[in-house]
């Protein structure tokens, strides 16, 4: 069964996922560790990878059961239909977040406009066009996935 995307209230992603899991709904809220800085200290906090979005797997008949959580606003739509995320894409996100491996890509020898094949990390075997290279980051366009990646240099 494919995943559908819920749009949540701001800062409710993790709460919605907890409430839906407690109610028996299969859901996934990808999170990452981020260093948050306050005026007097730094702290590692767990933040959602996608703001406002939680992925759910529910049968068509039980689609409205997700609204038991007060943080759920609506389902996300794409071209007039419920947005669908394939199992393989969720698996790729999970593997990338849990991997802990070095996903850095060396682009020093490449020039803007060249096409490269990514040989490691979550986007392995995808072709990308180098759009921008600076001292601090680089930008890759993955046309097959319809996305642009901005990656910091390590």
Coordinates of C-alpha atoms in Angstrom, one line a residue:
X1 CA 0.0 0.0 0.0
X2 CA 1.3 3.4 -0.9
X3 CA 1.7 6.3 1.6
X4 CA -0.4 9.4 1.6
X5 CA 0.7 12.8 2.9
X6 CA -1.0 14.7 5.7
X7 CA -0.6 18.5 6.1
X8 CA -0.3 19.4 9.8
X9 CA -0.4 22.5 11.9
X10 CA 3.0 24.2 12.4
X11 CA 5.2 22.3 14.9
X12 CA 2.7 19.4 15.2
X13 CA 4.4 16.8 13.0
X14 CA 5.8 14.7 15.9
X15 CA 2.7 15.0 18.0
X16 CA 0.4 14.0 15.1
X17 CA 2.6 10.9 14.4
X18 CA 2.5 9.9 18.1
X19 CA -1.3 10.3 18.3
X20 CA -1.9 8.4 15.1
X21 CA 0.5 5.6 16.1
X22 CA -1.3 5.3 19.5
X23 CA -4.6 5.1 17.5
X24 CA -3.3 2.2 15.4
X25 CA -2.7 4.2 12.2
X26 CA 0.6 3.4 10.3
X27 CA 2.4 6.6 10.0
X28 CA 5.9 8.0 9.5
X29 CA 7.4 11.3 10.5
X30 CA 11.1 11.4 9.4
X31 CA 13.2 13.4 11.8
X32 CA 16.8 14.5 12.0
X33 CA 19.1 15.9 14.7
X34 CA 19.8 19.6 14.5
X35 CA 22.0 21.8 16.7
X36 CA 19.8 24.6 17.9
X37 CA 21.6 27.7 19.3
X38 CA 20.2 29.9 22.0
X39 CA 22.0 33.0 23.4
X40 CA 23.5 31.0 26.2
X41 CA 23.9 27.4 24.9
X42 CA 23.6 25.0 22.1
X43 CA 21.5 21.9 22.2
X44 CA 20.8 19.0 19.9
X45 CA 17.1 18.7 19.1
X46 CA 15.1 16.3 17.0
X47 CA 13.2 18.1 14.2
X48 CA 11.0 16.9 11.4
X49 CA 12.8 16.5 8.0
X50 CA 9.7 17.9 6.2
X51 CA 7.9 20.8 7.9
X52 CA 4.1 20.3 8.1
X53 CA 4.1 16.8 6.6
X54 CA 3.4 13.3 8.0
X55 CA 3.1 10.2 5.9
X56 CA 0.3 7.7 6.6
X57 CA -0.9 4.3 5.2
X58 CA -4.6 4.0 5.6
X59 CA -7.2 2.0 3.6
X60 CA -9.6 4.0 1.6
X61 CA -12.5 3.2 3.9
X62 CA -10.6 4.5 7.0
X63 CA -9.2 7.7 5.3
X64 CA -11.1 10.0 7.8
X65 CA -9.7 8.2 10.8
X66 CA -6.6 10.4 10.7
X67 CA -8.6 13.5 11.8
X68 CA -8.8 12.2 15.4
X69 CA -5.6 14.1 15.9
X70 CA -6.3 17.9 16.3
X71 CA -3.0 18.7 14.6
X72 CA -4.1 17.3 11.2
X73 CA -5.3 20.0 8.8
X74 CA -5.9 18.0 5.6
X75 CA -4.6 15.6 3.1
X76 CA -2.1 17.0 0.6
X77 CA -3.3 17.0 -3.0
X78 CA -1.3 16.9 -6.2
X79 CA -3.0 17.6 -9.6
X80 CA -6.4 17.2 -8.0
X81 CA -5.7 13.8 -6.4
X82 CA -4.4 12.7 -3.0
X83 CA -0.6 13.0 -3.1
X84 CA 0.9 9.5 -3.1
X85 CA 4.4 8.5 -2.0
X86 CA 5.7 5.1 -3.1
X87 CA 7.1 2.6 -0.6
X88 CA 10.5 2.7 -2.3
X89 CA 10.7 6.5 -1.6
X90 CA 9.9 6.1 2.1
X91 CA 12.4 3.3 2.3
X92 CA 15.0 5.5 0.6
X93 CA 14.3 8.3 3.2
X94 CA 14.6 5.8 6.1
X95 CA 17.8 4.3 4.8
X96 CA 19.3 7.7 4.3
X97 CA 18.4 8.9 7.8
X98 CA 19.5 5.7 9.5
X99 CA 22.6 5.1 7.4
X100 CA 25.0 7.3 9.3
X101 CA 27.4 6.9 6.4
X102 CA 29.4 9.6 4.7
X103 CA 27.2 10.8 1.8
X104 CA 29.5 13.5 0.7
X105 CA 30.2 13.9 -3.0
X106 CA 33.4 15.4 -4.4
X107 CA 32.6 17.8 -7.3
X108 CA 36.0 19.6 -7.4
X109 CA 36.8 18.2 -10.8
X110 CA 33.4 18.9 -12.3
X111 CA 32.1 22.1 -13.9
X112 CA 28.7 23.8 -13.9
X113 CA 26.4 22.2 -16.5
X114 CA 28.0 18.8 -16.5
X115 CA 26.0 15.7 -15.8
X116 CA 27.2 13.3 -13.1
X117 CA 26.0 9.9 -11.9
X118 CA 25.7 9.8 -8.1
X119 CA 27.6 6.7 -6.9
X120 CA 26.7 6.6 -3.2
X121 CA 24.2 7.8 -0.7
X122 CA 20.4 7.9 -0.9
X123 CA 20.3 9.0 -4.5
X124 CA 22.7 6.4 -5.8
X125 CA 22.5 5.7 -9.6
X126 CA 20.6 8.9 -10.3
X127 CA 21.9 11.4 -12.9
X128 CA 22.4 15.0 -11.7
X129 CA 23.3 18.2 -13.4
X130 CA 25.7 20.5 -11.6
X131 CA 24.0 23.9 -11.3
X132 CA 26.3 25.7 -8.9
X133 CA 29.6 25.1 -7.2
X134 CA 30.9 27.4 -4.4
X135 CA 33.4 27.1 -1.5
X136 CA 30.6 26.3 1.0
X137 CA 28.1 24.3 -1.1
X138 CA 27.0 22.9 -4.4
X139 CA 23.7 22.6 -6.1
X140 CA 22.6 19.5 -8.1
X141 CA 19.5 19.1 -10.2
X142 CA 18.0 15.6 -10.2
X143 CA 15.6 15.9 -13.1
X144 CA 14.4 12.3 -12.8
X145 CA 13.1 13.0 -9.3
X146 CA 12.1 16.6 -10.0
X147 CA 14.1 18.1 -7.2
X148 CA 17.1 20.3 -6.6
X149 CA 19.7 19.4 -3.9
X150 CA 21.8 22.0 -2.1
X151 CA 24.6 20.2 -0.3
X152 CA 27.0 21.7 2.1
X153 CA 30.7 20.9 1.6
X154 CA 32.3 19.1 4.5

